[in-house]
CSV table of C-alpha atoms and ligand atoms in Angstrom, one decimal:
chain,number,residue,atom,x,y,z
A,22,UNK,CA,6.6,-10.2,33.8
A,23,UNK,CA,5.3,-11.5,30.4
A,24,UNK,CA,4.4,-8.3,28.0
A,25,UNK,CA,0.5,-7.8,27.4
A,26,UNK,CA,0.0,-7.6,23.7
A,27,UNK,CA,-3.0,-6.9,21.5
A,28,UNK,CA,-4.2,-9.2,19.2
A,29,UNK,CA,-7.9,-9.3,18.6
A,30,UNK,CA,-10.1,-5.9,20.1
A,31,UNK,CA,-11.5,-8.5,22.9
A,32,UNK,CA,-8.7,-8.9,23.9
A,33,UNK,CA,-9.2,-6.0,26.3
A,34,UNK,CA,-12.6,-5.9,28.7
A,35,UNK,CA,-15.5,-3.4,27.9
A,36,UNK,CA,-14.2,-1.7,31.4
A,37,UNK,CA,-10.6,-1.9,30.6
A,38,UNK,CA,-12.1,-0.3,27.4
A,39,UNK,CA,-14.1,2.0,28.7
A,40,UNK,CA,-11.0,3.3,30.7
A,41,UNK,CA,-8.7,3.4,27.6
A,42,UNK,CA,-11.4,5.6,25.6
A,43,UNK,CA,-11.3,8.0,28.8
A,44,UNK,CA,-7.6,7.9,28.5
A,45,UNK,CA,-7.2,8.9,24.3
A,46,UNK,CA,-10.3,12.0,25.7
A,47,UNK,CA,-7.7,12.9,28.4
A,48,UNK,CA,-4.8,12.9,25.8
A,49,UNK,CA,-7.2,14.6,23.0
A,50,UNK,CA,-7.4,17.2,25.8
A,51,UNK,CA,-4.3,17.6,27.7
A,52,UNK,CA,-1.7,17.1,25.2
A,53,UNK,CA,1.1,19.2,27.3
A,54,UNK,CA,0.2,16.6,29.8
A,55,UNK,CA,1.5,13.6,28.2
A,56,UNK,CA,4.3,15.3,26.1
A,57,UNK,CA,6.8,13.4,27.9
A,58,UNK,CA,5.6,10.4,29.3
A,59,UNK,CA,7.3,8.3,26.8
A,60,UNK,CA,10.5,10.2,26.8
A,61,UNK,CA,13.6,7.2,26.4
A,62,UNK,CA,11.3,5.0,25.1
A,63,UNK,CA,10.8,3.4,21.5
A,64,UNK,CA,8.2,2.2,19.0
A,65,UNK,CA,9.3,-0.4,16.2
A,66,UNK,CA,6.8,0.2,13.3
A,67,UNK,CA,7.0,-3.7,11.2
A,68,UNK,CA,5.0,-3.3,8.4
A,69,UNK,CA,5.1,-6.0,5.8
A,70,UNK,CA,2.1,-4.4,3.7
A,71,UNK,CA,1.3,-0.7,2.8
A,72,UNK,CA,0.0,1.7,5.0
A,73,UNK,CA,-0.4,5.3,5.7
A,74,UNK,CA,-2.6,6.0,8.4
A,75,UNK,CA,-1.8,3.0,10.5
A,76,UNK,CA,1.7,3.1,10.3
A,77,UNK,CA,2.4,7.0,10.6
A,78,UNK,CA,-0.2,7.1,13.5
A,79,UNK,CA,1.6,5.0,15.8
A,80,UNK,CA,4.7,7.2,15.1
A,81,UNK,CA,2.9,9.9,15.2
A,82,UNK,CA,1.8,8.9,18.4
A,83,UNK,CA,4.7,8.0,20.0
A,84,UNK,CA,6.1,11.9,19.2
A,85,UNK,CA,3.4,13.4,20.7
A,86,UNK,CA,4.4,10.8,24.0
A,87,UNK,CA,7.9,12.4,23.6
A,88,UNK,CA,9.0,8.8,22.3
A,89,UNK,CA,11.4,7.3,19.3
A,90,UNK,CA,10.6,5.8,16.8
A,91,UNK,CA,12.3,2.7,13.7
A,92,UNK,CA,11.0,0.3,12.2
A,93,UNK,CA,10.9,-0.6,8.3
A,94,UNK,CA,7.7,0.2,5.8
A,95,UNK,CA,7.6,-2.7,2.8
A,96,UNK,CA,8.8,-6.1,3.2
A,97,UNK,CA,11.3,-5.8,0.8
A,98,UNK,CA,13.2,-3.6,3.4
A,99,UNK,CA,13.6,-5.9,6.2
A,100,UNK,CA,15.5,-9.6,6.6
A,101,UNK,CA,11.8,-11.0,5.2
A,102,UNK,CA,13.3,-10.6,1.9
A,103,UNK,CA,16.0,-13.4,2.9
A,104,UNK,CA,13.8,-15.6,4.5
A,105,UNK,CA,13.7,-14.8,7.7
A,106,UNK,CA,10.6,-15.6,10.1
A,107,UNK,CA,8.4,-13.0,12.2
A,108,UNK,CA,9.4,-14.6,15.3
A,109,UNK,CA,13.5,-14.1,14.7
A,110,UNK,CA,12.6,-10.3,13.3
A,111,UNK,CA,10.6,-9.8,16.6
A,112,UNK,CA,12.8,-11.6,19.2
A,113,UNK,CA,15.7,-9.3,17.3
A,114,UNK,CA,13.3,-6.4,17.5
A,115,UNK,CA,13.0,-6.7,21.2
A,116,UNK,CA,16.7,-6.0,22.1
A,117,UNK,CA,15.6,-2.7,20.0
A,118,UNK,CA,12.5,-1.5,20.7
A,119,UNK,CA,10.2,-1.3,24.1
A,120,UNK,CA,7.0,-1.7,21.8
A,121,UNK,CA,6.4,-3.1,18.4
A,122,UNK,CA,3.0,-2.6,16.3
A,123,UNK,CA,3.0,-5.5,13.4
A,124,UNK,CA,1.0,-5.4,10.3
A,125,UNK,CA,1.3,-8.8,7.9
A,126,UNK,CA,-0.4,-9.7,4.7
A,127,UNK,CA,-0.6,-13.6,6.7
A,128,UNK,CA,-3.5,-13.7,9.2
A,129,UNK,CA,-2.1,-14.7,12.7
A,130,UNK,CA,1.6,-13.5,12.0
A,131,UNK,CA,1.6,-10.9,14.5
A,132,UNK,CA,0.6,-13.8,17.1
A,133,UNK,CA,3.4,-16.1,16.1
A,134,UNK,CA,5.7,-13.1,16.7
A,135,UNK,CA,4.2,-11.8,19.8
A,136,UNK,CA,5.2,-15.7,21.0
A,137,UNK,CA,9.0,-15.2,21.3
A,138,UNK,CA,8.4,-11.5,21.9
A,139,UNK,CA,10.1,-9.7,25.1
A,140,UNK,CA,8.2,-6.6,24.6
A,141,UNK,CA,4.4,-6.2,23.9
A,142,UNK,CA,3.3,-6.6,20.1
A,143,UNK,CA,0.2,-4.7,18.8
A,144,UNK,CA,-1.4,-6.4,15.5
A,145,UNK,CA,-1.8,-3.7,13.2
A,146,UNK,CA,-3.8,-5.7,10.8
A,147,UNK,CA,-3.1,-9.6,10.1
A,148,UNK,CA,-4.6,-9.9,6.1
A,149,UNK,CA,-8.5,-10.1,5.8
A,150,UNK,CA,-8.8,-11.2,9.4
A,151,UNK,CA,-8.3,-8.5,12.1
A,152,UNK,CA,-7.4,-4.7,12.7
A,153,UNK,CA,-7.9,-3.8,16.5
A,154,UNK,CA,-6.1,-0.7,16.7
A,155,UNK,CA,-8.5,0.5,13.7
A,156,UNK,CA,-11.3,-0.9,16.0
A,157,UNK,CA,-10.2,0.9,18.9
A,158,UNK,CA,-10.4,3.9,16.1
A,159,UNK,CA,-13.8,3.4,15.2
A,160,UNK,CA,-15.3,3.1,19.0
A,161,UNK,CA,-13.5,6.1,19.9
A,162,UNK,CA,-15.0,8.3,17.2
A,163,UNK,CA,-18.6,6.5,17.4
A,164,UNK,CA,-18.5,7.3,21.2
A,165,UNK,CA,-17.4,10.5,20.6
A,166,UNK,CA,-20.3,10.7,17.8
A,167,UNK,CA,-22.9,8.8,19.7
A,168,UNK,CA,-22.1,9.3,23.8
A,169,UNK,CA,-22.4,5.7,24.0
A,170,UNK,CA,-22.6,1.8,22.4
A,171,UNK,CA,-25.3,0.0,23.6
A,172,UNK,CA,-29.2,-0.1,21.0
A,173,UNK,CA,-27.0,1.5,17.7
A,174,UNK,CA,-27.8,0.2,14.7
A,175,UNK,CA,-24.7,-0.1,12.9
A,176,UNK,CA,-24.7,-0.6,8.5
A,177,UNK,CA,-21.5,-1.9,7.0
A,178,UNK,CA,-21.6,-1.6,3.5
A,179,UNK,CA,-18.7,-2.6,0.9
A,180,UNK,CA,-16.0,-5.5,1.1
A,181,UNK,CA,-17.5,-7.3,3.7
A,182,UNK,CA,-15.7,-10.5,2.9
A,183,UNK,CA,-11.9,-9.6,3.0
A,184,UNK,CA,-12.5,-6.5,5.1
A,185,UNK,CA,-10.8,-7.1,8.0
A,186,UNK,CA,-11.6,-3.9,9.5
A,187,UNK,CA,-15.4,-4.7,9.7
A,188,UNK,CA,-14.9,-8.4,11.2
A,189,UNK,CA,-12.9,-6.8,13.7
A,190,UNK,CA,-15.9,-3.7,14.7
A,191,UNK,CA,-18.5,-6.0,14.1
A,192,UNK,CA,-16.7,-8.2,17.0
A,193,UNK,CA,-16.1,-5.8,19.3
A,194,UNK,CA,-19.9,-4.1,19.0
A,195,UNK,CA,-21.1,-7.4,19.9
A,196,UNK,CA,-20.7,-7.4,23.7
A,197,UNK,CA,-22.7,-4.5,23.9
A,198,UNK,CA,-26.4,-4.6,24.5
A,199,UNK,CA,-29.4,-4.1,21.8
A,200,UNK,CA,-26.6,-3.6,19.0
A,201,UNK,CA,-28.0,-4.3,15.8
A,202,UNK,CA,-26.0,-4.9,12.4
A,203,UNK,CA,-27.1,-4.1,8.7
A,204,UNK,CA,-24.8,-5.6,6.6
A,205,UNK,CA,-25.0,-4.5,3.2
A,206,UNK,CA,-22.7,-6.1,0.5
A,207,UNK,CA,-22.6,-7.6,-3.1
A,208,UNK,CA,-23.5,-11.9,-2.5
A,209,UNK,CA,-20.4,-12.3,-3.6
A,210,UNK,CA,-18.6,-10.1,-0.5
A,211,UNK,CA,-20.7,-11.0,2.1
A,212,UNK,CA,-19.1,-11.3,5.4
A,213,UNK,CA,-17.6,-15.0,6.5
A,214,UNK,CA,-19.7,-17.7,7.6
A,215,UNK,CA,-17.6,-17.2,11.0
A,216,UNK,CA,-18.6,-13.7,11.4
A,217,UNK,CA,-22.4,-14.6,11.0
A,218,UNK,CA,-21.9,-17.6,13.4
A,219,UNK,CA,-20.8,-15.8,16.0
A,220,UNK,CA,-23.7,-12.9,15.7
A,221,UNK,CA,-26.1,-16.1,15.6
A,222,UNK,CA,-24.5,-17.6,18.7
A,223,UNK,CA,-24.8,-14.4,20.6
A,224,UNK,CA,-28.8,-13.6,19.6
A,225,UNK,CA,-27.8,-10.4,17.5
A,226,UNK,CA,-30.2,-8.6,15.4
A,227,UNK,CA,-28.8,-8.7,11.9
A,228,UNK,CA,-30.2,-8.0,8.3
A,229,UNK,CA,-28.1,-8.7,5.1
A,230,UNK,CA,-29.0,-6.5,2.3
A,231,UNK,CA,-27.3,-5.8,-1.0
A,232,UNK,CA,-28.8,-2.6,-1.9
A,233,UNK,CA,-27.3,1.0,-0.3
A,234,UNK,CA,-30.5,2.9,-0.4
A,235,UNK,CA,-33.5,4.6,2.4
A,236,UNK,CA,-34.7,0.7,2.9
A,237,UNK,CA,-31.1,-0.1,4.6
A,238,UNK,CA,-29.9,3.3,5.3
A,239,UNK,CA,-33.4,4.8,7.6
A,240,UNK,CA,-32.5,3.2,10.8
A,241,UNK,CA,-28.5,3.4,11.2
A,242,UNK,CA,-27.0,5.4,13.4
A,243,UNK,CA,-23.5,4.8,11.5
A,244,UNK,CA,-23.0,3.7,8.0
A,245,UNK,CA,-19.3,2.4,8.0
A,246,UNK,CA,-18.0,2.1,4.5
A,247,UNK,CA,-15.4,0.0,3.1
A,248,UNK,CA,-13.1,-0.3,-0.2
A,249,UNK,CA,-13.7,-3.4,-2.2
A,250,UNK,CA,-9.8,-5.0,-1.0
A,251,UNK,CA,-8.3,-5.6,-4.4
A,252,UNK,CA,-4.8,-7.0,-2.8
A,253,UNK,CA,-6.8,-9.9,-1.5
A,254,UNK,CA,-8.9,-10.8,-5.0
A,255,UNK,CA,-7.7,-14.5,-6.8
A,256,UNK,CA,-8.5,-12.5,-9.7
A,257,UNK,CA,-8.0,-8.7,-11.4
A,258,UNK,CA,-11.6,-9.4,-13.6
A,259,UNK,CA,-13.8,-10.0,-10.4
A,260,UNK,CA,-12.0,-6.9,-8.8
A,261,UNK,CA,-13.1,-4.5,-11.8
A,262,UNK,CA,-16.3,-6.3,-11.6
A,263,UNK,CA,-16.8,-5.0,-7.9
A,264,UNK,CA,-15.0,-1.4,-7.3
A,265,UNK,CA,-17.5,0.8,-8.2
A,266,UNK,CA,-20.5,-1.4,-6.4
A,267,UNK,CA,-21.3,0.9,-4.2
A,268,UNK,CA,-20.9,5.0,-4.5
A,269,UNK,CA,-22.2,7.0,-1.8
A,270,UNK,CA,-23.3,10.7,-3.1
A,271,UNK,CA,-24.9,13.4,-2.5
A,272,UNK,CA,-28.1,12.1,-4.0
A,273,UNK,CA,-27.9,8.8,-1.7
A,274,UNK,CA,-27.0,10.9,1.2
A,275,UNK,CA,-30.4,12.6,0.8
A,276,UNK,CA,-31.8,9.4,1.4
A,277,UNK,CA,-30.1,8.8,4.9
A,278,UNK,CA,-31.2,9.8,8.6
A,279,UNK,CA,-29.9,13.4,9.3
A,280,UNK,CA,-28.3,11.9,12.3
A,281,UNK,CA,-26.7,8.9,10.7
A,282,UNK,CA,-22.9,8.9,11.0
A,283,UNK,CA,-20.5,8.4,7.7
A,284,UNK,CA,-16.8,6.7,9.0
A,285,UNK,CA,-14.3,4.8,6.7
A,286,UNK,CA,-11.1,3.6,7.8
A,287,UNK,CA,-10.1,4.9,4.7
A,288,UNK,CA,-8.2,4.8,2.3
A,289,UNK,CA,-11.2,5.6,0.2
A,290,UNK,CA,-11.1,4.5,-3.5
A,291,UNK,CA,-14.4,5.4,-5.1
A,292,UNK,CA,-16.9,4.4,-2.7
A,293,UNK,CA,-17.6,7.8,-1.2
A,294,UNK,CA,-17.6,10.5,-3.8
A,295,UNK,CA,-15.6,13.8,-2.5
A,296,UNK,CA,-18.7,15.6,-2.8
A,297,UNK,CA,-20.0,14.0,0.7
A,298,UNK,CA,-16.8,15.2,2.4
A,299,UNK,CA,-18.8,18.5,3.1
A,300,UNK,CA,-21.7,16.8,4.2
A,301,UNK,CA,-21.7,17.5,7.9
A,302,UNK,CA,-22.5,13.9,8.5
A,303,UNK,CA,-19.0,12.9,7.0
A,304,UNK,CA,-16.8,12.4,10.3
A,305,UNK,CA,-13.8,9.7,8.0
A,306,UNK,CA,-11.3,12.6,8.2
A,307,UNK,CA,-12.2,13.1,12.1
A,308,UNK,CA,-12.5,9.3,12.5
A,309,UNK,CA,-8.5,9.4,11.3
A,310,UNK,CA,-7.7,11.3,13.7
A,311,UNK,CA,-8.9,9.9,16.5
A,312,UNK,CA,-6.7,7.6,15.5
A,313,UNK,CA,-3.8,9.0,17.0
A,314,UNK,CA,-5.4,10.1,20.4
A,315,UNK,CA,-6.3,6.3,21.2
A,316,UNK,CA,-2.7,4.8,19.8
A,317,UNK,CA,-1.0,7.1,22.6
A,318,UNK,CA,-4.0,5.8,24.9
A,319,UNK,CA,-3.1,2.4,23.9
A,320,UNK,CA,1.2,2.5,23.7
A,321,UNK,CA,0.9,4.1,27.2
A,322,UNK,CA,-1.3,1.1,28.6
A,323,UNK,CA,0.5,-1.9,27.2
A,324,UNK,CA,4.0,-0.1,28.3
A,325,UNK,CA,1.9,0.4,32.1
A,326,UNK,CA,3.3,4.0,32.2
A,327,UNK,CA,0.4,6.7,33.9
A,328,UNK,CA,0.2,10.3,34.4
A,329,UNK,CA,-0.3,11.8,37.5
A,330,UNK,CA,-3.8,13.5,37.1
B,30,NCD,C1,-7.6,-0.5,6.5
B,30,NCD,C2,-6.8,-1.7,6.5
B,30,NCD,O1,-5.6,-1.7,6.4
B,30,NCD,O2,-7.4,-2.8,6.7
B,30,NCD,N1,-6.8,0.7,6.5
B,30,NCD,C3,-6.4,1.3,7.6
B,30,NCD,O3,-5.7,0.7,8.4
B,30,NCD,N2,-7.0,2.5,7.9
B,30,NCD,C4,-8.7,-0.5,5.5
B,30,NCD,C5,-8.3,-0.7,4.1
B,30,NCD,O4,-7.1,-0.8,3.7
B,30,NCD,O5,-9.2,-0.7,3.3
């Protein structure tokens, strides 16, 4: 049977979602329950860019499924450095490995490899276009948050542009009903013309606003920041120009709604000054998490294994 990979957060059905969020709550839990599930099996972690949280979640997550774990952290570790392609690396991978999670500075690599793959391939973030698994993240800890999806209004604020994190949730918030975006960025980081397209063709509220203040903040539910992505600027001067845009203190967070949520997918540069962390409306560090719960949700559905409950 061909392996079922992840690609893009649609990629699953808002039911087969549904089921996988029930799934990370079951793990969050009962983790005695699923200590072992994954015993004999492996994860290969092929990370061609930096990470922390992405990278040590999965393996995280495969320990806590009783699992193994390899894989290489930089490019400059693996055969990339001598030429080779993703597809050879993964079709090698696969005589290795029962699961691979790929993260590549080239938007679509992680596809190209999941094409020769024997084993399923997770994109773990594909340059500035896609992040499911950080998606997955996001709607686990907003359901958590909220108790459902459907008539939130959602602000993104930050890198809009070359975030891929926020083209990914932005996606994936878009099948469910009366969802309504506030996208607040510099003009120069606004989100892509695709993004906008796509909320256009589906009839979703959205506002595009440059200013973080009570005008764009008084009806979210969430405000989701982001770091201004220096890695994918042409340019070190626009870069400096940008970083410090937007800074979310204690002063702005007096202007928000006392029930408006604060996630990041973090790593935070300056966007969110440390003094919010106590603000009981900060949920990044919670949000991280998460993280872990719905990768052992997610390894466990794309390897078909189950529990009995
Ligand atoms: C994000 C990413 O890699 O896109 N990080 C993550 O996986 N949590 C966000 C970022 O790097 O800004």
């Amino acid at each position: 049977m061909a392996p079922r990979h992840l690609m893009s957060p649609l990629d699953f059905s808002t039911e087969e979602l549904d089921k996988l969020l029930d799934l990370a709550n079951d793990i969050e839990c009962n983790p005695d329950k699923y200590a072992h599930v994954c015993e004999g099996k492996r994860i290969a972690t092929l990370f061609y860019e930096p990470s922390t949280r992405t990278r040590l979640s999965f393996e995280a997550a495969m320990m806590n499924l009783g699992g193994k774990v390899l894989g290489f952290a930089s490019q400059d570790s693996s055969s990339a450095a001598k030429g080779e392609s993703v597809s050879d690396t993964m079709r090698i991978v696969s005589c290795y490995a029962d699961i691979a999670a790929m993260r590549h500075p080239k938007e679509g690599a992680p596809l190209v490899a999941s094409m020769k793959s024997l084993i399923p391939v997770i994109n773990a973030g594909d340059g500035g276009h896609q992040h499911p698994t950080q998606t997955l993240t996001d709607l686990l800890t907003i359901r958590s948050l909220k108790g459902h999806f459907d008539h939130l209004t959602i602000g993104l604020c930050g890198d809009l542009k070359f975030g891929r994190t926020v083209h990914s949730l932005i996606n994936a918030l878009s099948r469910y009903e009366g969802i309504k975006f506030v996208l607040i960025s510099p003009e120069e980081l606004r989100v892509p013309s695709y993004v906008r397209d796509s909320l256009v063709a589906k009839n979703i509220p959205y506002r595009e606003v440059i200013g973080l203040d009570s005008d764009s903040m008084k009806d979210l539910d969430i405000l989701y920041m982001t770091r201004v992505q220096r890695e994918r600027f042409f340019n070190e001067e626009d870069y400096l120009r940008m970083k410090d845009f937007y800074i979310l203190d204690k002063e702005k967070m007096k202007l928000a709604p006392p029930e408006m949520y604060v996630l990041h997918p973090l790593p935070r540069v300056n966007e969110i000054s440390v003094e919010v962390d106590n603000d009981k409306r900060a949920k990044y560090f919670e949000q991280a998490q998460y993280g872990v719960y719905i990768r052992e949700a997610l390894i466990l559905t794309l390897l078909g294994l189950e529990v009995a409950q």
